[in-house]
Short mmCIF file of C-alpha atoms in Angstrom, two decimals:
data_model
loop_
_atom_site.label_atom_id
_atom_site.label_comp_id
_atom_site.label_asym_id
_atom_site.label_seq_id
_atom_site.Cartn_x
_atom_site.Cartn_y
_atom_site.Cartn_z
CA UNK A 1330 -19.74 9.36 5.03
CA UNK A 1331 -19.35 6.62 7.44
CA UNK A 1332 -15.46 5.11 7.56
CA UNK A 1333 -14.31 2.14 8.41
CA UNK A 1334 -16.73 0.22 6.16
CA UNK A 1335 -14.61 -0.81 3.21
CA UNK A 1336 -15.41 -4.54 1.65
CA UNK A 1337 -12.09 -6.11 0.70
CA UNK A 1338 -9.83 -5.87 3.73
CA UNK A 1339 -7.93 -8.75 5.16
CA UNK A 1340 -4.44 -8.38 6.78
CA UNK A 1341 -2.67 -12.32 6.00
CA UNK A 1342 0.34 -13.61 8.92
CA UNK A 1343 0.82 -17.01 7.23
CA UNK A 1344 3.62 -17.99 4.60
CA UNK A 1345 2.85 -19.25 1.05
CA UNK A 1346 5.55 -20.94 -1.05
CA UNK A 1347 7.36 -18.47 -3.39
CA UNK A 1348 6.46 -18.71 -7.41
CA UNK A 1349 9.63 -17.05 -8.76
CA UNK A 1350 9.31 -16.95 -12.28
CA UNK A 1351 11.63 -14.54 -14.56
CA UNK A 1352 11.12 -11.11 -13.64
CA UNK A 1353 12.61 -7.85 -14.62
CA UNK A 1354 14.23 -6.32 -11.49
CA UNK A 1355 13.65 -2.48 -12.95
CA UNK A 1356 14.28 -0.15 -10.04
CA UNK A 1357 12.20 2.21 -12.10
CA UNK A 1358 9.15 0.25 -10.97
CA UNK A 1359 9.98 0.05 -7.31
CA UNK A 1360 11.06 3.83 -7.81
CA UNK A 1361 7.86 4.72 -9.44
CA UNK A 1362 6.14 3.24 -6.64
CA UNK A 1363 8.31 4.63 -4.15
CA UNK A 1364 7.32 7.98 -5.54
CA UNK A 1365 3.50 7.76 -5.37
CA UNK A 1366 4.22 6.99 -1.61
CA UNK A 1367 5.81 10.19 -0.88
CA UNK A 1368 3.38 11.86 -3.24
CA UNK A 1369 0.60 10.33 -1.04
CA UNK A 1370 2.78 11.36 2.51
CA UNK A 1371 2.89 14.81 0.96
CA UNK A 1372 -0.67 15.36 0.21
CA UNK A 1373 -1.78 13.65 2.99
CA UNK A 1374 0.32 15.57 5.85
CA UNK A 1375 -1.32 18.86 3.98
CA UNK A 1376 -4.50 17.25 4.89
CA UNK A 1377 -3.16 16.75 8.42
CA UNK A 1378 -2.52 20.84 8.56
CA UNK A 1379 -5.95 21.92 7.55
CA UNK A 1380 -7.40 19.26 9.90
CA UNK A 1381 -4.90 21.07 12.51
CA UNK A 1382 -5.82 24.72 12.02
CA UNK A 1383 -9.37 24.39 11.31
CA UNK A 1384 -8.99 24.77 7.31
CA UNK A 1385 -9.85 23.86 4.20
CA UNK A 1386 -8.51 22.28 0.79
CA UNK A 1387 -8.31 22.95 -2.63
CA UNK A 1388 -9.71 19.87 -5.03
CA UNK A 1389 -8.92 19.30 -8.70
CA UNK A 1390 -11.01 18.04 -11.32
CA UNK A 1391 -14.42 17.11 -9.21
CA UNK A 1392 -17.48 17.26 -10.76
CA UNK A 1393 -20.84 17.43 -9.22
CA UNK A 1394 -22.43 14.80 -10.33
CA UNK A 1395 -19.18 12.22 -10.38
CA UNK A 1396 -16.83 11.09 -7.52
CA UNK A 1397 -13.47 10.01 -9.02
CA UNK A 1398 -12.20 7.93 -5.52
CA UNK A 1399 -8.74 7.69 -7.05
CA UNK A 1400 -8.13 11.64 -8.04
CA UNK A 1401 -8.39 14.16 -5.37
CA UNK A 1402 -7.06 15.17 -2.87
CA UNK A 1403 -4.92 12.18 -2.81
CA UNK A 1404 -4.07 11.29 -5.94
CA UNK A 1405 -3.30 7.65 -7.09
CA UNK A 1406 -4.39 7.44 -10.46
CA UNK A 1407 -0.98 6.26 -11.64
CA UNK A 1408 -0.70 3.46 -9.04
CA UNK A 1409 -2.78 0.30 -11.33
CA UNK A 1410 -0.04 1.24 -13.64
CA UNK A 1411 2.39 -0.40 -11.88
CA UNK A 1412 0.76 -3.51 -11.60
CA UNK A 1413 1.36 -4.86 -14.97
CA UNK A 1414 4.86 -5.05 -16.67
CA UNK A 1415 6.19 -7.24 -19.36
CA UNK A 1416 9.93 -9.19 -18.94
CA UNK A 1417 10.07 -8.92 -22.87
CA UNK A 1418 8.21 -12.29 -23.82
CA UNK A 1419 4.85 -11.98 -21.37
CA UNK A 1420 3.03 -9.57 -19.29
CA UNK A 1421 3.28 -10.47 -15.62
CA UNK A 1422 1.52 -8.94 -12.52
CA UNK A 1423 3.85 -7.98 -9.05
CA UNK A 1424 2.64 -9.52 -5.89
CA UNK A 1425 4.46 -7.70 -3.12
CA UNK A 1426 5.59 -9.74 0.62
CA UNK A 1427 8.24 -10.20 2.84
CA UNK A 1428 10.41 -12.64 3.30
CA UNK A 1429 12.81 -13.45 6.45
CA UNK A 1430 16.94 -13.78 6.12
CA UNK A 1431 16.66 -17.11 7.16
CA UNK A 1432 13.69 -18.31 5.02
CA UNK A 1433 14.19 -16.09 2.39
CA UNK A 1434 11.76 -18.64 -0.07
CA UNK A 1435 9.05 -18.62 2.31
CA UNK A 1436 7.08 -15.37 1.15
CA UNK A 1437 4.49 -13.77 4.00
CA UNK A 1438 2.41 -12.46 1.35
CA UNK A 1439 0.76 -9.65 3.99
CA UNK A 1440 2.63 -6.76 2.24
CA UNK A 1441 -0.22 -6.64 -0.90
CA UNK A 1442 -2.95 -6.90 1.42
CA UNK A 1443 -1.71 -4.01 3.87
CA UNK A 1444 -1.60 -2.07 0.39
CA UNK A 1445 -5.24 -2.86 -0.40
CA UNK A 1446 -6.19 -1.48 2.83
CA UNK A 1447 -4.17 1.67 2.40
CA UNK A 1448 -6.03 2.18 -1.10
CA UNK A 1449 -9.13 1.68 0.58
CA UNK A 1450 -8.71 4.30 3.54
CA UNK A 1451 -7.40 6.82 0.62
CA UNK A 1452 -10.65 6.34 -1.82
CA UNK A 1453 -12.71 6.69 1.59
CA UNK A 1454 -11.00 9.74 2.97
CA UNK A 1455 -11.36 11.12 -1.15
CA UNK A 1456 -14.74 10.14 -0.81
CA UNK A 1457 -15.42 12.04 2.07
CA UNK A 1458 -13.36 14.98 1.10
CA UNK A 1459 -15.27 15.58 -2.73
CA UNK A 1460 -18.97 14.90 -0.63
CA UNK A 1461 -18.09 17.60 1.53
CA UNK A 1462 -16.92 19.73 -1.62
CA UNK A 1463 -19.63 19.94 -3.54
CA UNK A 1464 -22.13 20.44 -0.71
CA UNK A 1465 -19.70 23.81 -0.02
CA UNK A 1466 -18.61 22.46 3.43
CA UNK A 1467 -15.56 20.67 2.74
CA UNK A 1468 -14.04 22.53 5.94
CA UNK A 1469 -17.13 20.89 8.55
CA UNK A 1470 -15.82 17.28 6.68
CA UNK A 1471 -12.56 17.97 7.39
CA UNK A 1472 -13.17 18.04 11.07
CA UNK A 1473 -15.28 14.36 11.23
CA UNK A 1474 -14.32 12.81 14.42
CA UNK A 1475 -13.21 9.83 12.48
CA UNK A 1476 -10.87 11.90 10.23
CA UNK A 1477 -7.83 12.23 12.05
CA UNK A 1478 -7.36 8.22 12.75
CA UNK A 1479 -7.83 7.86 8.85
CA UNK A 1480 -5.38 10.56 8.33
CA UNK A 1481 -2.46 8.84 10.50
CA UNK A 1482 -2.70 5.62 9.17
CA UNK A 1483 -2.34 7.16 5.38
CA UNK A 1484 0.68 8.84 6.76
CA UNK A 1485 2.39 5.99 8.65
CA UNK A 1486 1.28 3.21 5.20
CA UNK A 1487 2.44 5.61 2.97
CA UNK A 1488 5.77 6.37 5.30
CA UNK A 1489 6.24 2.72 5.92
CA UNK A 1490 5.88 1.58 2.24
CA UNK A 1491 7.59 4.34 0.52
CA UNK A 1492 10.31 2.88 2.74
CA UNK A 1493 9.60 -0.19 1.74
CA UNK A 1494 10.20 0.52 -2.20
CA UNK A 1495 13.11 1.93 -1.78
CA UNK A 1496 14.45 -1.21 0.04
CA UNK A 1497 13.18 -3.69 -2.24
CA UNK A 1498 15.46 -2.66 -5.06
CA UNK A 1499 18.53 -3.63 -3.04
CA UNK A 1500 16.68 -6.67 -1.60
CA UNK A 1501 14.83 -8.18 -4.14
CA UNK A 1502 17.81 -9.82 -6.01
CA UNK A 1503 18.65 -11.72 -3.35
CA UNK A 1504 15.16 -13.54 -3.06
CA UNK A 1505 15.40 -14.28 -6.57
CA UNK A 1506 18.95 -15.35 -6.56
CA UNK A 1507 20.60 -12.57 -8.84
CA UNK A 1508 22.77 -11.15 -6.11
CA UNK A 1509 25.88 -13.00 -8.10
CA UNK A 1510 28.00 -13.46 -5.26
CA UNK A 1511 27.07 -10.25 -3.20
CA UNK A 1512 26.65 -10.70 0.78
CA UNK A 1513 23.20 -10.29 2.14
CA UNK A 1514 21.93 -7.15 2.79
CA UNK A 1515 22.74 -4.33 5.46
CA UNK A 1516 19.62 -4.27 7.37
CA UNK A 1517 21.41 -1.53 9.80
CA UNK A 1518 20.85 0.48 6.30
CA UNK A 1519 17.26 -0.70 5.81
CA UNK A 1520 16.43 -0.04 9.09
CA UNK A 1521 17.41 3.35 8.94
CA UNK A 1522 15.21 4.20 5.86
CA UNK A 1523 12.03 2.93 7.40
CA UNK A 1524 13.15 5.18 10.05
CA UNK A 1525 13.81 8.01 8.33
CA UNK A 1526 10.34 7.60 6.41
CA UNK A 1527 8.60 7.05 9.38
CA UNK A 1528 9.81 10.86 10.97
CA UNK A 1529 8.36 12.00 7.94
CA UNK A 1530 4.83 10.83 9.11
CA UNK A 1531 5.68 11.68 12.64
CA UNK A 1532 6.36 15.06 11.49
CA UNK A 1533 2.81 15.58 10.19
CA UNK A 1534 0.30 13.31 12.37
CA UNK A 1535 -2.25 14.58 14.36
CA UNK A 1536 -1.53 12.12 17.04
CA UNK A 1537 1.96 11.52 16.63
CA UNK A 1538 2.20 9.00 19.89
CA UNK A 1539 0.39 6.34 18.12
CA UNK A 1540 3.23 6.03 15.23
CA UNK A 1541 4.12 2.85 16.37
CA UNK A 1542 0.48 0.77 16.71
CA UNK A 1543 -0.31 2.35 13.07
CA UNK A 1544 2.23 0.43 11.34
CA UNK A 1545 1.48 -2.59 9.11
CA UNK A 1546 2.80 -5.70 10.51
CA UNK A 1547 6.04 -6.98 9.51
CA UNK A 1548 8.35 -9.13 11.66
CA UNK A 1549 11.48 -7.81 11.43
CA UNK A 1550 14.09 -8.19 10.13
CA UNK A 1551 12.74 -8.89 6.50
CA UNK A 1552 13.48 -8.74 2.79
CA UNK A 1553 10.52 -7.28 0.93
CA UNK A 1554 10.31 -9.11 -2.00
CA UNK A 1555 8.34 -8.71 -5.45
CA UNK A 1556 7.00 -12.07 -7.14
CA UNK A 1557 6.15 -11.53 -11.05
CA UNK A 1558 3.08 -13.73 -11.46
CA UNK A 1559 2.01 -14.65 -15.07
CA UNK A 1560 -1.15 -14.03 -16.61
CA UNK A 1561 -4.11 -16.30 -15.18
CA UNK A 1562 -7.77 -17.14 -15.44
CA UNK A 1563 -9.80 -15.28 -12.67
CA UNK A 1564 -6.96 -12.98 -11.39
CA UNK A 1565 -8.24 -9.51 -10.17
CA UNK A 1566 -7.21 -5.96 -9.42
CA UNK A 1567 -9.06 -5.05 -6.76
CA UNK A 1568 -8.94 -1.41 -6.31
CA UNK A 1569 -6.16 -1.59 -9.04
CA UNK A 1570 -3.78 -3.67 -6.53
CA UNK A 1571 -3.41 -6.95 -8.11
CA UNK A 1572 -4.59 -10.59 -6.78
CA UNK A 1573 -4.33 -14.22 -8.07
CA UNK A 1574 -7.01 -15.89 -8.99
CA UNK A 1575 -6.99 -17.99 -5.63
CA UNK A 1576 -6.91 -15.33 -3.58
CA UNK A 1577 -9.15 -12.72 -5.67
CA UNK A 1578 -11.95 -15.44 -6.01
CA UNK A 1579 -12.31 -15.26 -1.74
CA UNK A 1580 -12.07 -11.73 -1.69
CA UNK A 1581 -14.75 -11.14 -3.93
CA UNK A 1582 -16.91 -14.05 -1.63
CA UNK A 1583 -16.25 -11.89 1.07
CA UNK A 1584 -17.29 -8.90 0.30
CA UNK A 1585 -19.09 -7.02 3.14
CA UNK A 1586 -16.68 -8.34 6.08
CA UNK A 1587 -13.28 -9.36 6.85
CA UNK A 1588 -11.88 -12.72 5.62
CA UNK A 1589 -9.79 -14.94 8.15
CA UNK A 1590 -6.14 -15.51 7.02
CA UNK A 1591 -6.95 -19.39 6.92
CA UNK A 1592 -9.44 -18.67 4.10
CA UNK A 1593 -7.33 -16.47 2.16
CA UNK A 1594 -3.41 -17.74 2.47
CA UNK A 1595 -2.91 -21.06 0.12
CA UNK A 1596 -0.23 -23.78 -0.12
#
């Protein structure tokens, strides 16, 4: 399988106004998300081991006649899930940013695209990995030349936004103004759990040295921030991330090659 190929990749710089309507601020979301993140860094660094030794995986539930690009060996089934929530009186759909200390209602909206192109390298490494399977040479796939670039940047996405989750929870109330009086964030402390996630990738990557060029962009120091958009005519999920309709309509133009940030990012 060739890599690198995916359709729907863009990775947005610009700002777009905030839409903050009503949203529930359940950490169990941003924990449940947090948690498929380390589930991914998990499986992932396993991959990283066979890759490292010459070895070979075990795969659940593939068939031969049906790839499943969302079920083995990385698992992320359980991510669309997440994606739709309801505040008690409508459903609403998280779209996931950053936003700066001193613009904090200026939202870079880059943070949702970054996680559409982490989906994508997972399904294509998955891909890959059930081909291989049921032709009984799962251990030649496992030692593409392209593998172990797709294998770091799972690792360092899935380090950087399992960080990331766990942040947003402290930092999300004050981007919606529900902090009630409480000073803005440590970022010392927020700083040290992207750190502390991003050892956990070092720990397992084939070519540890290029941590730092793997990450997604972010300008730091940021907020991440979650905005709850309602239910709309022509909105998408896209590998099961979510997209409003303005942006999902370009995406789906676009398929077959990258779209420039000026065609995707709207006022």
């Amino acid at each position: 399988m060739a890599f690198g190929k995916r359709q729907l990749t863009t990775a947005p710089r610009t700002a777009m106004p905030a839409v903050l309507p009503p949203v529930s601020l359940s950490k169990d979301r941003h924990i449940g998300l947090r948690d498929i993140m380390l589930r991914t860094l998990r499986t992932t660094g396993l991959i990283a081991d066979a890759i490292r030794t010459n070895g070979t995986l075990m795969l659940s539930g593939v068939m031969d006649d049906f790839t499943d690009a969302d079920r083995s060996p990385i698992d992320i089934r359980d991510l669309a899930e997440h994606f739709t929530y309801s505040d008690g009186a409508m459903l609403l759909h998280p779209f996931f940013g950053y936003a700066t200390p001193a613009q904090p209602d200026r939202i870079d909206p880059s943070a949702q695209f970054q996680m559409l192109e982490l989906v994508g390298r997972i399904r294509d490494l998955n891909t890959h990995c059930q081909d291989g399977h049921r032709n009984e040479a799962l251990g030649v796939a496992l030692q593409s030349p392209q593998l172990p670039e797709i294998v770091d940047k799972i690792l360092v996405e899935a380090a950087f936004f399992a960080a990331y989750f766990d942040n947003l929870a402290t930092t999300q109330a004050f981007i919606t103004g529900n902090a009630q009086g409480q000073s803005l964030p440590d970022f010392t402390m927020l700083k040290s759990c992207h750190d502390r996630h991003k050892l956990m990738a070092f720990d397992h990557m084939l070519n540890p040295g290029k941590l730092e060029r793997l990450l997604p962009h972010a300008v730091w120091p940021h907020l991440g921030v979650e905005i709850g958009r309602r239910h709309e005519a022509g909105h998408q999920f896209v590998n099961g991330i979510y997209f409003p309709a303005a942006y999902a309509s370009q995406l789906i133009e676009r398929a077959g090659r990258v779209p420039q940030v000026s065609e995707l990012v709207t006022a």
